[in-house]
Coordinates of C-alpha atoms in Angstrom, one line a residue:
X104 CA -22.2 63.4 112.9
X105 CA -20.2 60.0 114.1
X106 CA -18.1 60.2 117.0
X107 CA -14.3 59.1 116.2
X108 CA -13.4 59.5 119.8
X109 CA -13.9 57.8 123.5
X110 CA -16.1 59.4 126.0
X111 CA -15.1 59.3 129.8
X112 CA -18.7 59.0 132.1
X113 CA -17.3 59.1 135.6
X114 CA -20.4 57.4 137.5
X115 CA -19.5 58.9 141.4
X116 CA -21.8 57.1 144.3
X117 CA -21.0 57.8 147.9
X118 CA -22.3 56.1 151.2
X119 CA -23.3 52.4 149.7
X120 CA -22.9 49.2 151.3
X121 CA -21.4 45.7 150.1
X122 CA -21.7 42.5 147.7
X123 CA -25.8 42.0 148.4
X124 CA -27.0 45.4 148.0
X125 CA -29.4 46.1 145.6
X126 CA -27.7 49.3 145.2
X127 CA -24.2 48.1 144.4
X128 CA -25.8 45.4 142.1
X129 CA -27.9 48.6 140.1
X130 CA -24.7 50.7 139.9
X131 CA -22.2 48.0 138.7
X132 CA -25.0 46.9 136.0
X133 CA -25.5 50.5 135.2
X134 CA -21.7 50.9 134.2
X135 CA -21.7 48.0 132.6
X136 CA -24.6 48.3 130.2
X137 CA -23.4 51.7 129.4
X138 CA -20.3 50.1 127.9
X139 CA -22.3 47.2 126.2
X140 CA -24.7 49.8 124.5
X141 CA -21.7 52.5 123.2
X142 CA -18.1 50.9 122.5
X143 CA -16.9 54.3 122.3
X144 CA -18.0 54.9 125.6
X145 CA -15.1 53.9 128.8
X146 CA -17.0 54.4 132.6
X147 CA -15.0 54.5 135.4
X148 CA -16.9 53.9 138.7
X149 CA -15.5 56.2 141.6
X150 CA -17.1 54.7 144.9
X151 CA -17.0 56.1 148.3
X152 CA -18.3 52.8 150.4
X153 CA -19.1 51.9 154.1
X154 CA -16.4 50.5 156.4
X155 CA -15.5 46.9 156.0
X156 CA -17.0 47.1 152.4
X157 CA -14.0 48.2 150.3
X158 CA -13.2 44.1 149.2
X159 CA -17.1 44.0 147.8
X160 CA -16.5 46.8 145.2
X161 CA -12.5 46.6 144.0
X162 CA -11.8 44.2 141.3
X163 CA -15.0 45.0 139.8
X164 CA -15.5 45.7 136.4
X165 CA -15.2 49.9 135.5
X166 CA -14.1 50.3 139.1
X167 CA -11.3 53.3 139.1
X168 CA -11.0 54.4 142.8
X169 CA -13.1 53.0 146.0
X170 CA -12.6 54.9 149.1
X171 CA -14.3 54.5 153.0
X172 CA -13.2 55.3 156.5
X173 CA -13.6 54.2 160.0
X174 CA -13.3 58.0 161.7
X175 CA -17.1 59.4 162.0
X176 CA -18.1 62.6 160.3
X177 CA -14.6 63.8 159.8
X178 CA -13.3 60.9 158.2
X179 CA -16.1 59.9 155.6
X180 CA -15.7 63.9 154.5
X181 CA -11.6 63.5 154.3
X182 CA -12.7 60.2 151.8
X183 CA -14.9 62.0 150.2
X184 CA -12.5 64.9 148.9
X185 CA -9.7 62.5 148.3
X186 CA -12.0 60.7 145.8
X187 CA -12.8 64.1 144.0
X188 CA -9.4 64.4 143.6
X189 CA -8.8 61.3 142.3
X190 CA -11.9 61.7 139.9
X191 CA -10.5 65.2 139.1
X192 CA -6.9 63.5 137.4
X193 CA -9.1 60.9 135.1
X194 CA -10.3 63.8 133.6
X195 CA -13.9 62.6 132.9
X196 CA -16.1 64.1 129.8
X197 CA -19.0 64.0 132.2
X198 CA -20.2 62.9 135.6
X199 CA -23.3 60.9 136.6
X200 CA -23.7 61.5 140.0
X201 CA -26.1 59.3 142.2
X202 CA -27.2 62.3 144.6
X203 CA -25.9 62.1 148.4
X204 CA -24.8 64.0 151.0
X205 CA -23.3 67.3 149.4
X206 CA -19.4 68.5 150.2
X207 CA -17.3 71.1 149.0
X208 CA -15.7 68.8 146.3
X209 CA -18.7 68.0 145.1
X210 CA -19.8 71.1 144.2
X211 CA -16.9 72.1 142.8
X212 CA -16.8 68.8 140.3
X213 CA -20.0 70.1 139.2
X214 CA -18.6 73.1 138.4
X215 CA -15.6 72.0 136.8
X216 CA -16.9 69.3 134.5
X217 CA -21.1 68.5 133.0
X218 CA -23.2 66.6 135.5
X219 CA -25.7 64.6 135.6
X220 CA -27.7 64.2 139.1
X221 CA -29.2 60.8 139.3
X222 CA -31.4 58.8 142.8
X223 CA -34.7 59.3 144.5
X224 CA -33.8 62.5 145.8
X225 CA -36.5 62.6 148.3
X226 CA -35.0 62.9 151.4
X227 CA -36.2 66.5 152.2
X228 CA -39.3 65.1 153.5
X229 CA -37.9 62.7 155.8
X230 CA -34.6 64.8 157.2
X231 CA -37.2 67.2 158.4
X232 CA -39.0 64.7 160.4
X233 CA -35.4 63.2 161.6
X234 CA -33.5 66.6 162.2
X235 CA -34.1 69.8 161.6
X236 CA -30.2 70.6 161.6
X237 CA -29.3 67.8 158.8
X238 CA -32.9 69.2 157.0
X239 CA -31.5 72.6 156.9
X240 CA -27.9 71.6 156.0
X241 CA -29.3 69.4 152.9
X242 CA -31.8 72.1 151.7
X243 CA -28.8 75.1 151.4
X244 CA -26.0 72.7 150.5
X245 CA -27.7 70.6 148.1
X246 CA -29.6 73.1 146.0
X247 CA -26.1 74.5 145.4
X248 CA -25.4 71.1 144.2
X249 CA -28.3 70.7 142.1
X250 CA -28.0 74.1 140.2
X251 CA -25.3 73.0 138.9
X252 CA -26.7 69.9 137.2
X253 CA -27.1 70.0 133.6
X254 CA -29.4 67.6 134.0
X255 CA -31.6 65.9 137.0
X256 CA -33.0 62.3 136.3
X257 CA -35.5 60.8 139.0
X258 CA -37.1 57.9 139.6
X259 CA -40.3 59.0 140.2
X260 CA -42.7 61.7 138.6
X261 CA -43.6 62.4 142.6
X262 CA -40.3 63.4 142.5
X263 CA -40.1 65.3 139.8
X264 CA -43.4 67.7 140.6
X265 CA -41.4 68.2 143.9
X266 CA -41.3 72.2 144.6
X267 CA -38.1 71.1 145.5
X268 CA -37.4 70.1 142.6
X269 CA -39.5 72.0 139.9
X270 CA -38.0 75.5 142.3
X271 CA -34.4 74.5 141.1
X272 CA -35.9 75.1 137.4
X273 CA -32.7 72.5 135.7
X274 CA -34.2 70.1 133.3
X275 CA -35.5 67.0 134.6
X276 CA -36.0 63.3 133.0
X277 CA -38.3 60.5 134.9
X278 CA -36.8 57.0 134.6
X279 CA -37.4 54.1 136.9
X280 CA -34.6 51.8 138.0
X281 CA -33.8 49.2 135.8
X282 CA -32.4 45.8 136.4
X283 CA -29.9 43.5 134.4
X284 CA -32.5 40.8 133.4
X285 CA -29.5 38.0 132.5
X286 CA -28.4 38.5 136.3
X287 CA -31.7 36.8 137.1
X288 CA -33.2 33.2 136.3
X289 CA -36.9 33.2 135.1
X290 CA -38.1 30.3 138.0
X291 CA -40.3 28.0 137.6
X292 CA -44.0 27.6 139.0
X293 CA -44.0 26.8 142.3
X294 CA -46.0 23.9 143.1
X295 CA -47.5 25.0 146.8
X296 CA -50.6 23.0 148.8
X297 CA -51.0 26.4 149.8
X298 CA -50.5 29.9 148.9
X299 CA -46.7 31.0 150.0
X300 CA -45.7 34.6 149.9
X301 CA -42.3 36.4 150.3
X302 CA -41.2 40.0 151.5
X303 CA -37.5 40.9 150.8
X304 CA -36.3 44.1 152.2
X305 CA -33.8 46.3 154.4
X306 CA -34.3 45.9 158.1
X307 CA -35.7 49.0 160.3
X308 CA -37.6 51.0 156.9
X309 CA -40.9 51.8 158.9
X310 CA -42.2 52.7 154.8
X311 CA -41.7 49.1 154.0
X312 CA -44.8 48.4 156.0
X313 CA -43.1 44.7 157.7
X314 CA -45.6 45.2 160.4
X315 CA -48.3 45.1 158.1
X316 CA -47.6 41.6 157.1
X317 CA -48.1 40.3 160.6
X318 CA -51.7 41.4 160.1
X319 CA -51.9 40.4 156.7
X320 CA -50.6 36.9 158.0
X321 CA -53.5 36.4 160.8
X322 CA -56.0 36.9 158.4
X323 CA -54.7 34.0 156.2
X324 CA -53.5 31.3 158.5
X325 CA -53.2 28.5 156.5
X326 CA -50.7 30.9 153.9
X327 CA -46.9 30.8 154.3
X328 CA -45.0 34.3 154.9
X329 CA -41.1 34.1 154.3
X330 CA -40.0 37.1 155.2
X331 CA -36.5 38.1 154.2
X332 CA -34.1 41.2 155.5
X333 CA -35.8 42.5 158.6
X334 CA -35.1 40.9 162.2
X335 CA -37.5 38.7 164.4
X336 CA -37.5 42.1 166.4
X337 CA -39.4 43.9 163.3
X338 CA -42.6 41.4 164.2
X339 CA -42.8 40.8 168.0
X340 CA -46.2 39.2 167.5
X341 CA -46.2 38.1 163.8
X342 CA -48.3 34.6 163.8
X343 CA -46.7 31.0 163.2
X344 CA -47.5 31.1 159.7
X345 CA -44.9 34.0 159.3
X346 CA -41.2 32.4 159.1
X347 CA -38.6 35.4 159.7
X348 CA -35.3 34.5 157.5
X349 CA -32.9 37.5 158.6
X350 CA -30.6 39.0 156.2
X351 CA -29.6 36.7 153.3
X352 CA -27.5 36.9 150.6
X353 CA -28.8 36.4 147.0
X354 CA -27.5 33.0 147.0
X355 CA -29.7 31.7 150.4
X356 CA -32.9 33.7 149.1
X357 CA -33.2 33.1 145.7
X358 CA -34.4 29.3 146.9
X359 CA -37.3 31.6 148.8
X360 CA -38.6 33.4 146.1
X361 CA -38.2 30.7 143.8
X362 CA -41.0 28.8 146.5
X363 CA -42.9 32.2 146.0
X364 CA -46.4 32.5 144.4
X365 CA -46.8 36.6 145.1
X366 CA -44.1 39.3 146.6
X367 CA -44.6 41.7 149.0
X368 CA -43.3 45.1 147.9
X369 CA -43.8 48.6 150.2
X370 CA -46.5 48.6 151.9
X371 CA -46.6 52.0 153.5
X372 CA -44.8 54.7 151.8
X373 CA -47.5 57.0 153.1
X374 CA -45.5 56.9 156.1
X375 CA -43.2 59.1 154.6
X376 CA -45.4 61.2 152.4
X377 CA -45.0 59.5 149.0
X378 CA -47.4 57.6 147.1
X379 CA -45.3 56.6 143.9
X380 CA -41.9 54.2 143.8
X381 CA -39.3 52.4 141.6
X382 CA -38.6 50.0 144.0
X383 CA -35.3 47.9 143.5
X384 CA -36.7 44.3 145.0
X385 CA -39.8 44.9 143.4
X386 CA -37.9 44.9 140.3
X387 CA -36.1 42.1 141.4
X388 CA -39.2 40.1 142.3
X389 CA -40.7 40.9 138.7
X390 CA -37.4 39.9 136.8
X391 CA -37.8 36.7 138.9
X392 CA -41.6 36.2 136.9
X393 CA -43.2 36.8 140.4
X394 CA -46.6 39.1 140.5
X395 CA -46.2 41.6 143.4
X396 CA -48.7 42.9 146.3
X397 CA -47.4 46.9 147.2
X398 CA -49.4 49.8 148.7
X399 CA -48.3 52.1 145.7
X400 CA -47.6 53.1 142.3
X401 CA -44.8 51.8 140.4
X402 CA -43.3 54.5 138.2
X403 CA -42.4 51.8 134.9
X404 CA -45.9 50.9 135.0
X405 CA -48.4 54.0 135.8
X406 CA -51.2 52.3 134.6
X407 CA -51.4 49.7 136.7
X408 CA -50.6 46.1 135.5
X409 CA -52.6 42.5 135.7
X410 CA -49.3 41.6 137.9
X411 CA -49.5 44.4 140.3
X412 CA -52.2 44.6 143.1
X413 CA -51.6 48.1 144.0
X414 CA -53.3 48.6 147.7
X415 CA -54.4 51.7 148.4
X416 CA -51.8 54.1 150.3
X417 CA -53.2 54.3 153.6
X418 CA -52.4 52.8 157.0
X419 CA -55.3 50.1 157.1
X420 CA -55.1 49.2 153.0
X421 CA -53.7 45.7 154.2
X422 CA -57.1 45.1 156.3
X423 CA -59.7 46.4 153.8
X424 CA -58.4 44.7 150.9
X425 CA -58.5 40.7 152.1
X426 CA -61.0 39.7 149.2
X427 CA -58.6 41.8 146.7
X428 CA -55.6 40.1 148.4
X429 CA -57.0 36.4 148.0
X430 CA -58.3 37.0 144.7
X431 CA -55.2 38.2 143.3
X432 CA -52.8 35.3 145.0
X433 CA -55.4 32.7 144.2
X434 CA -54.9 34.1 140.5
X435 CA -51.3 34.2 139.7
X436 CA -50.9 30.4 141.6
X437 CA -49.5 28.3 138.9
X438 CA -48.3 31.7 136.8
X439 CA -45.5 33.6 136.6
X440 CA -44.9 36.5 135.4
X441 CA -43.1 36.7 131.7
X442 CA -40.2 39.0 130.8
X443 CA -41.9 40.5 127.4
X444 CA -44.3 42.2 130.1
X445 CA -41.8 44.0 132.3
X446 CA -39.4 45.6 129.2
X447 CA -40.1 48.7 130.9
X448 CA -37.9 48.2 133.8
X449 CA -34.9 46.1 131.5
X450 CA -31.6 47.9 131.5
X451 CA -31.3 47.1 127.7
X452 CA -34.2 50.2 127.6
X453 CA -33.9 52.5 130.5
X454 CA -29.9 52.7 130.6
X455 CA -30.2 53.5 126.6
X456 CA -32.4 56.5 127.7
X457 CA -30.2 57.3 130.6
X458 CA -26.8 57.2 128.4
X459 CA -28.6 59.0 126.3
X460 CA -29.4 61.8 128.4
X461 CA -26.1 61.9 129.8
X462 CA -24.4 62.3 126.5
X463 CA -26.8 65.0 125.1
X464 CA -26.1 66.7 129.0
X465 CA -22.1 66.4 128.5
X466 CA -22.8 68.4 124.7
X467 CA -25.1 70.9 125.4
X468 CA -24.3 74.4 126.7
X469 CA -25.6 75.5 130.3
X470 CA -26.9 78.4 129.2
X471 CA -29.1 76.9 126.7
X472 CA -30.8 74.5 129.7
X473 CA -31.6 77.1 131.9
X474 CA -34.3 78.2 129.1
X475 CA -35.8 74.7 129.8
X476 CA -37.1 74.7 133.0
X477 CA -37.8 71.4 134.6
X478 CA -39.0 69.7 131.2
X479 CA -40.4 66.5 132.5
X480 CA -39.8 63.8 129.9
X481 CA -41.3 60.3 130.1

């Protein structure tokens, strides 16, 4: 049967930062290509943000409502009920929630209205190694949360074979993170005398394995290491050949990676007890035609690809795998990597599978989901 009338997604994200997160960039291209792909569809973004951020999200396409505070615990929680509300008075069809830190409201959107849970949802693991208190509170509050979901998508099938996860027994869909190819120019070969490689990342991840480049450096002198995000700080005795950039904006590092002949992606996700990703700069780097170096496997390509040099997950993989390493670089010089070989991580594809799976969630009937337990599609 053809819809005749609009459908309001409410897409809620709490606790994200400004204009050069990859986060922010996802969600707003998420929004959009929901609207591109369904003209009857109308998204309205609700966005709880950090402090000093607010300017970076309003005027944005979709954006209905953005929210933050300056007052600690008991401020972000006021912001986060008086964006409920506001949610609550749009009167959405159905919510896609990015999954964060639960709160009364929260639960009781889910309640009122069909919800979607969307994110990595793996931050069991690493609360209980951070604080057993915040560990506790997620695992009671959350699950209340999740319940609630008429569906759960994740972004890795790690994820979804969680007990966490597979114990809520709500259907579950596996879809990486996509990225809005036309936000990013296919560069050109870079001409180098010498190999150059570049790491782009969030400063202080100890999973992103920055140390590990250091190493990787000394045993390739006469290679070039841009290293983009983390501090001078991150690699106290990183060798000349390493040049430590800081945090840039997309602007000052897309100059970088178009120098690039390999990306560095994670590099030691073992550190906090996962062995698969859908990382969003690794997407990035990929979009950009640039082969990537990680220490795991990528969730849009589980077999492996020829532009992928998948490490093993261990704390030494950097210093057992120099003739893989060399190979591989010496390889893709003079290449780049083309588009019709990365469709699986194009928002044109994954956000149609998404919207899908939100509009089938905002149809169906709670009852008849909790017969399917924790089908995992893809």
């Amino acid at each position: 049967m053809t819809r005749t009338r609009r459908t309001r997604i409410a897409s809620l994200v709490h606790g994200v930062g400004g204009r050069e997160t990859g986060v922010r960039r996802l969600i707003l291209d998420q929004a959009a290509a929901w609207s591109a792909l369904d003209p009857l569809v109308e998204v309205g973004l609700f966005v709880r943000c950090e402090a000093g951020t607010e300017e970076a999200w309003r005027g944005e396409p979709h954006v209905v409502a953005v929210r933050s505070s300056r007052m600690g615990i008991v401020g972000r929680l006021v912001a986060r009920e008086l964006l409920s509300a506001q949610l609550t008075r749009w009167r959405p069809d159905v919510i896609y929630l990015r999954h964060s830190t639960v709160s009364p409201s929260i639960i009781a959107l889910a309640a009122a209205f069909p919800t979607v849970i969307g994110g990595d949802l793996d931050d069991l693991d690493e609360l209980r190694i951070r604080s057993s208190l915040r560990y506790w509170y997620a695992r009671i509050s959350r699950d209340r949360l999740l319940r609630r979901a008429r569906r759960i998508i994740v972004v890795t099938n790690e994820i979804a074979r969680h007990s966490a996860i597979v114990g809520l027994h709500r259907p579950v869909s596996v879809l990486p993170n996509s990225i809005n190819f036309a936000a990013y120019p296919e560069l050109d070969v870079a001409h180098n005398p010498s190999p150059r490689l570049v790491f782009i990342g969030s400063p202080r991840l100890a999973w992103a394995g920055v140390d590990k480049i250091a190493r990787l450096a000394a045993h390739f002198p006469s290679w070039r290491f841009d290293v983009v995000g983390p501090a001078q700080a991150e690699l106290p005795d990183a060798p000349a050949n390493v040049v430590v950039h800081g945090q840039l904006g997309r602007a000052e590092y897309l100059p970088i990676l178009g120098a690039a002949d390999v990306a560095i992606g994670p590099l030691a996700l073992h550190r906090k007890g996962l062995s698969e990703a859908s990382a969003l700069k690794v997407a990035e780097y990929l979009a950009c035609g640039i082969p990537v170096i990680l220490g795991n496997s990528e969730t849009a390509f589980p077999g492996g690809a020829p532009f992928l040099l998948q490490l093993a997950n261990t704390e030494d993989n950097v210093d057992v795998s120099v003739p893989e390493i060399r190979e591989f670089v010496e390889h893709w010089r003079g290449h780049r990597v083309a588009r019709i070989e990365i469709s699986a991580i194009d928002a044109s594809v994954v956000e149609r599978e998404r919207l899908d799976l939100i509009m089938n969630a905002q149809a169906s009937k709670p009852e008849s989901e909790m017969a399917s337990l924790s089908q995992i599609n893809r």
